mmCIF file of C-alpha atoms and ligand atoms in Angstrom:
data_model
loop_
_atom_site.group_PDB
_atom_site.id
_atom_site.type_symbol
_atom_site.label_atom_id
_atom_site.label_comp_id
_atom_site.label_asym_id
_atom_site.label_seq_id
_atom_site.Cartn_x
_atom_site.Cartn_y
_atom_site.Cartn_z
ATOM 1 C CA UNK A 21 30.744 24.419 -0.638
ATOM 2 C CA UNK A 22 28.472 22.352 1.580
ATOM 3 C CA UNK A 23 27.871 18.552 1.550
ATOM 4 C CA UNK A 24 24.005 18.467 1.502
ATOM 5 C CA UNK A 25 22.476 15.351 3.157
ATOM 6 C CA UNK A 26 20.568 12.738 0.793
ATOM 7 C CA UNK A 27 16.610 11.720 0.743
ATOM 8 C CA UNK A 28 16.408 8.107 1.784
ATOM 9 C CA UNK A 29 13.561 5.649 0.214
ATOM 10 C CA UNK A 30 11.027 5.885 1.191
ATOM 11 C CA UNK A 31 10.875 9.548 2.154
ATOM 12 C CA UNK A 32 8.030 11.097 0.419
ATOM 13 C CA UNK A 33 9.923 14.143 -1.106
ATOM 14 C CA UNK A 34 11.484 11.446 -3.699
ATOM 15 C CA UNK A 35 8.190 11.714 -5.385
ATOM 16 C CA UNK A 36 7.658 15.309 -5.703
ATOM 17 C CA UNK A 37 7.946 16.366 -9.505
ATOM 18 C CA UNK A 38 10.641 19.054 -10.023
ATOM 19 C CA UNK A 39 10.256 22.455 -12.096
ATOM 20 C CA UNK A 40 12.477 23.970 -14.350
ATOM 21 C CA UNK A 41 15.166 26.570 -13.478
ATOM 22 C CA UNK A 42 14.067 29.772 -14.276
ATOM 23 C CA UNK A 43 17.495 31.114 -14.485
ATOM 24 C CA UNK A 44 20.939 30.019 -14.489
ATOM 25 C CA UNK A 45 22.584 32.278 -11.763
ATOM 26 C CA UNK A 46 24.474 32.282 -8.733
ATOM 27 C CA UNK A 47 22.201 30.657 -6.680
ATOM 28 C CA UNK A 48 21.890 27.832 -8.941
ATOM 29 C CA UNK A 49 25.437 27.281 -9.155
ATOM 30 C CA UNK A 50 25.874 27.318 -5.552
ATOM 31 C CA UNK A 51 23.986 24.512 -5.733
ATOM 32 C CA UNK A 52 25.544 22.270 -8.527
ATOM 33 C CA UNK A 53 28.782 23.050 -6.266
ATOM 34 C CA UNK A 54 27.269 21.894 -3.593
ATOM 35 C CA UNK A 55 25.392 19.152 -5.529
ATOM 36 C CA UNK A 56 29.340 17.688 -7.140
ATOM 37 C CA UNK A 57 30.308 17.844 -3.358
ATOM 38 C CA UNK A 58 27.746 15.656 -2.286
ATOM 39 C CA UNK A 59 28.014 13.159 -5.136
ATOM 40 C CA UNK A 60 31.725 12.809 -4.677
ATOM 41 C CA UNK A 61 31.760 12.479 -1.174
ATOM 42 C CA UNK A 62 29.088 9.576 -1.518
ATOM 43 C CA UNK A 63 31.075 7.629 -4.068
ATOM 44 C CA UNK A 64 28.421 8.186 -7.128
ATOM 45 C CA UNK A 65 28.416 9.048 -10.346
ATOM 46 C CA UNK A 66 24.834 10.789 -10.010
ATOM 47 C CA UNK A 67 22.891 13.017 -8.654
ATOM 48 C CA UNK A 68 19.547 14.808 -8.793
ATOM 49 C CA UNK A 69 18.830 17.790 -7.380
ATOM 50 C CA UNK A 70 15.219 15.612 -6.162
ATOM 51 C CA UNK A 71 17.814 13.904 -3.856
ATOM 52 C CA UNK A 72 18.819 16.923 -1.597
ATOM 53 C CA UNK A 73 15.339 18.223 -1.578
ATOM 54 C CA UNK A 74 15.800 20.757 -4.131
ATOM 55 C CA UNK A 75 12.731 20.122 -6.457
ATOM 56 C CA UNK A 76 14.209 22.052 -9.680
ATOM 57 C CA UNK A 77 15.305 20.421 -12.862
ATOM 58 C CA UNK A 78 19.014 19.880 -11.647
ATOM 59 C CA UNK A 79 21.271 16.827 -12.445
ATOM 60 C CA UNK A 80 25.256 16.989 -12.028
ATOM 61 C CA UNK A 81 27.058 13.157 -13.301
ATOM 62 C CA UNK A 82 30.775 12.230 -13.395
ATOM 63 C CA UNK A 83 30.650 8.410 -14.578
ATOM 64 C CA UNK A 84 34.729 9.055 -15.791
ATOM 65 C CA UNK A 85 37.282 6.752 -13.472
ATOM 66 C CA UNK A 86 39.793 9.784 -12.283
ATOM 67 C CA UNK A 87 36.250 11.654 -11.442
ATOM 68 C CA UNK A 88 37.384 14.508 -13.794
ATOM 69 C CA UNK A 89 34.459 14.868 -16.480
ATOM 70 C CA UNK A 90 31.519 16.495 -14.719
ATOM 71 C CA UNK A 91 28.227 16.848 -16.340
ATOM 72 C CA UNK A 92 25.795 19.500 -15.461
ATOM 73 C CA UNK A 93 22.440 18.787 -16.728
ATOM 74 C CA UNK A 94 19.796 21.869 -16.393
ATOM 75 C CA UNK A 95 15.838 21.199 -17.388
ATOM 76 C CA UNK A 96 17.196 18.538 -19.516
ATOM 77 C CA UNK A 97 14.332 16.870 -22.308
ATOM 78 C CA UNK A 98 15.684 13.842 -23.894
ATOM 79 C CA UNK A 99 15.677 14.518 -28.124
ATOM 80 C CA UNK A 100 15.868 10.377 -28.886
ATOM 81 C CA UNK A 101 15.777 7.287 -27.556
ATOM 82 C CA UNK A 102 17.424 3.968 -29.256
ATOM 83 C CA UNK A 103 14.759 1.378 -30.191
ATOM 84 C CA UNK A 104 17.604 -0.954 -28.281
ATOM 85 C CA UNK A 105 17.267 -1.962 -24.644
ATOM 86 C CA UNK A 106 19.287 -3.445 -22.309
ATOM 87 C CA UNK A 107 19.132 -4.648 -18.740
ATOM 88 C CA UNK A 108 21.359 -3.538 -16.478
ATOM 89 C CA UNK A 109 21.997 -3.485 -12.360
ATOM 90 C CA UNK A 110 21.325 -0.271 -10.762
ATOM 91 C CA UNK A 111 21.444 1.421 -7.302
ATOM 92 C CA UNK A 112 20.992 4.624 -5.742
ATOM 93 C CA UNK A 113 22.553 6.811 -3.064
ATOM 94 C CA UNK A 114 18.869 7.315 -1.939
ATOM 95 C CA UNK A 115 18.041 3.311 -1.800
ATOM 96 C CA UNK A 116 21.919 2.016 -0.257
ATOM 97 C CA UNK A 117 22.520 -1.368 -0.049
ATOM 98 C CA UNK A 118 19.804 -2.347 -2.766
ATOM 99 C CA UNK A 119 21.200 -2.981 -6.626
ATOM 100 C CA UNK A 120 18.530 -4.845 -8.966
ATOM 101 C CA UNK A 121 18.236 -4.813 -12.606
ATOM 102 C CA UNK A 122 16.088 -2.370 -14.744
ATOM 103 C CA UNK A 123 15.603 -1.840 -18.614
ATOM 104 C CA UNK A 124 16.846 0.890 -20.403
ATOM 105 C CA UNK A 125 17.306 3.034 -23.583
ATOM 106 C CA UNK A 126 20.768 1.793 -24.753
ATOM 107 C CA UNK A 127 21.568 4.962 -25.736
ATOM 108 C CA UNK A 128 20.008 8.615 -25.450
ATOM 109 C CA UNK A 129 20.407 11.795 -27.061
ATOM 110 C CA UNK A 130 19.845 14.580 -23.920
ATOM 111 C CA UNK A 131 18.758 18.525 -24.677
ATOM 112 C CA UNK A 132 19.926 20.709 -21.736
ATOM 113 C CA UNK A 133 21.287 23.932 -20.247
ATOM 114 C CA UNK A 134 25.209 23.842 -18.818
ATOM 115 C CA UNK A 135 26.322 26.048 -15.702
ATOM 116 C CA UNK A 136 26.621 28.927 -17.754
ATOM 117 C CA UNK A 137 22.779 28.905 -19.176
ATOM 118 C CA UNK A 138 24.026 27.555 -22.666
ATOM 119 C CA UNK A 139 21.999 25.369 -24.644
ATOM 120 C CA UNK A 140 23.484 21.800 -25.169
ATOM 121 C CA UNK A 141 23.142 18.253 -27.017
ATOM 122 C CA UNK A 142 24.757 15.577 -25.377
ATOM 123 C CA UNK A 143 24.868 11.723 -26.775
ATOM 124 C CA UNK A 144 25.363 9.075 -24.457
ATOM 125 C CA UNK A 145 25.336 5.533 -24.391
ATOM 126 C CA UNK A 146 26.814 3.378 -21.640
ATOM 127 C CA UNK A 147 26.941 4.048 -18.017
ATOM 128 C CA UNK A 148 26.346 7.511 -19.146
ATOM 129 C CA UNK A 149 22.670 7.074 -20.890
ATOM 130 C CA UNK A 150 21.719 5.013 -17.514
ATOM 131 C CA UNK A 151 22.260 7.331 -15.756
ATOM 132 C CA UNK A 152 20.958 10.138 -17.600
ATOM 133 C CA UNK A 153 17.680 8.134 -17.525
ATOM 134 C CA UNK A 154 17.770 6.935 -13.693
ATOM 135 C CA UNK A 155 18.887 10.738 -12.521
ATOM 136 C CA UNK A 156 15.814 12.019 -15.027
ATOM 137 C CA UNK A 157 13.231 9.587 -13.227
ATOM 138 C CA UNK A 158 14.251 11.318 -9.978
ATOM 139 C CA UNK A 159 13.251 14.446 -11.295
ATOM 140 C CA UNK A 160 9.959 13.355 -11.780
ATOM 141 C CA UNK A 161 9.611 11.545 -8.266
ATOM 142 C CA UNK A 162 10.380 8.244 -9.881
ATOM 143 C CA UNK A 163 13.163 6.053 -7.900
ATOM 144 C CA UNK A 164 14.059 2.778 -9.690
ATOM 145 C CA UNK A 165 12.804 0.349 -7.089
ATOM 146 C CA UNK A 166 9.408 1.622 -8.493
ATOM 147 C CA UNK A 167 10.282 -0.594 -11.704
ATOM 148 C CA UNK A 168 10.846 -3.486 -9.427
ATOM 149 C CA UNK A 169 7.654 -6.170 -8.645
ATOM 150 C CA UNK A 170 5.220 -4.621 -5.210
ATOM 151 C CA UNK A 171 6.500 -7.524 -3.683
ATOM 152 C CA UNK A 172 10.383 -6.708 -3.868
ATOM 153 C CA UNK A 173 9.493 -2.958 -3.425
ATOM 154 C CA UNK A 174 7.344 -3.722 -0.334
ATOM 155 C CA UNK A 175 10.793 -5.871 1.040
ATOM 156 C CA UNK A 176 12.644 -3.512 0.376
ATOM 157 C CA UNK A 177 10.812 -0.474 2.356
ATOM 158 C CA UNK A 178 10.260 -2.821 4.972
ATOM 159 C CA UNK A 179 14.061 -3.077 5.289
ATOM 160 C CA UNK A 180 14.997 0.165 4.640
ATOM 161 C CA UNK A 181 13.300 1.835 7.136
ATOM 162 C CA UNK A 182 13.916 -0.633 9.583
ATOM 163 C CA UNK A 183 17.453 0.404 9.354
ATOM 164 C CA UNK A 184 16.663 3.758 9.742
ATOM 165 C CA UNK A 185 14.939 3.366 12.799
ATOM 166 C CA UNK A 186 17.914 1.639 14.252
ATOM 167 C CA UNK A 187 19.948 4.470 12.954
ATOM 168 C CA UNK A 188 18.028 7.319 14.806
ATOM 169 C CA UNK A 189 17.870 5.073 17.974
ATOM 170 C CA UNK A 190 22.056 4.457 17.833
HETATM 171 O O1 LIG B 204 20.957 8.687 -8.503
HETATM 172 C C1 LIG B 204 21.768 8.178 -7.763
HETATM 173 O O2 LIG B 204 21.435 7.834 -6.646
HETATM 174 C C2 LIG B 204 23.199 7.956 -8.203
HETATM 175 C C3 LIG B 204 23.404 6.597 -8.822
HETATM 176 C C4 LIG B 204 23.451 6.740 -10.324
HETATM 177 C C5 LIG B 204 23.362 5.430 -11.061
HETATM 178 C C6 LIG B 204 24.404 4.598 -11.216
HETATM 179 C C7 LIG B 204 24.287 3.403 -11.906
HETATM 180 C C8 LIG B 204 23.126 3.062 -12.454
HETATM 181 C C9 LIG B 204 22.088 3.910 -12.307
HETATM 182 C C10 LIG B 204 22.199 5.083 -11.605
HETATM 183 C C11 LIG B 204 24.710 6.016 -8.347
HETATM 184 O O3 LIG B 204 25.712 6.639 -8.385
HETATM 185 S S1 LIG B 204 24.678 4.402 -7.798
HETATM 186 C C12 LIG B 204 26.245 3.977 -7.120
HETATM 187 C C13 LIG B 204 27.473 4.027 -7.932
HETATM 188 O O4 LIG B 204 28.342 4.696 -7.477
HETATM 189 C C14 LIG B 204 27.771 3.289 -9.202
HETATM 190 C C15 LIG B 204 26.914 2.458 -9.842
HETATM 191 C C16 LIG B 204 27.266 1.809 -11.035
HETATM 192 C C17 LIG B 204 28.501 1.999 -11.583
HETATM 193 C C18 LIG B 204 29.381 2.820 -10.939
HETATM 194 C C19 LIG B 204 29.026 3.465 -9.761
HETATM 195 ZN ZN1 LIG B 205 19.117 7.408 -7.702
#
């Protein structure tokens, strides 16, 4: 297993629009290994594959406590969306440091392939259907700050990479 390093807003491959797996096979689950690595190392409960630079339609989640109830989500579609919305705070290992609120589906109902190529329905509603719908937006080169005003966006950027110019020069 590898830990893979993460995209950081506001590197440009965030917005590329990722294409379905052709085929659920070893090299593919090399990468959700690698992908569940990554994700638990950096304390989240998401991931898309958009975020390591792997533009296919890849999502692992764990949003259980004892981080013991992965989710593998392969070219997921979502099947229904609750008339209900809610506002909640989000963040993202690609934007760290920045949490603001964004509105939601309160609950989803998710079509996708597992790690073994089988076909599966999953209902969520929680932390879980956030998620579901913030790691989805990465896969088509949407990060949530991009639901945020130009003027908090433009802040944050600003800030972002001002901190990762320090970094490189450290
Ligand atoms: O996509 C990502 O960068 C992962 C992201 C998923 C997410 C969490 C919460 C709302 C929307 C999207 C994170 O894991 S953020 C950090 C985190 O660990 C966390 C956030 C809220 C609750 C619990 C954990
Ligand atoms: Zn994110």
């Amino acid at each position: 297993m590898a830990l893979l390093p993460i995209l950081r807003y506001p590197d440009p491959r965030l917005h590329k629009v990722a294409q379905p797996v052709a085929q659920v096979d070893a090299r593919i689950r090399q990468q959700i290994a690698d992908m569940f690595e990554t994700m638990y190392d950096a304390n989240g409960v998401g991931l898309a594959a958009t975020q390591v630079d792997f533009h296919e339609r890849l999502i692992v989640i764990d949003v259980s406590q004892e981080r013991n109830q992965p989710i593998v989500l392969i070219n997921p579609e979502l099947t229904w969306t609750s008339e209900e919305t809610q506002i909640n705070e989000e963040g993202c290992l690609s934007v760290p440091g920045i949490y603001d609120g964004v509105e939601r589906h309160s609950a989803v109902k998710v079509r996708a392939l597992d790690e073994n190529g089988t076909s599966r329905e999953i209902e969520a509603d929680g932390l879980l259907a956030i998620c579901i719908q913030h790691e989805m937006d990465h896969l088509m080169g949407k990060v949530f700050v991009e639901y945020l005003s130009p003027l908090k966006r433009g802040r944050i950027k600003t800030k972002l990479l001002k901190q990762q110019k320090q970094a490189a020069q450290a």
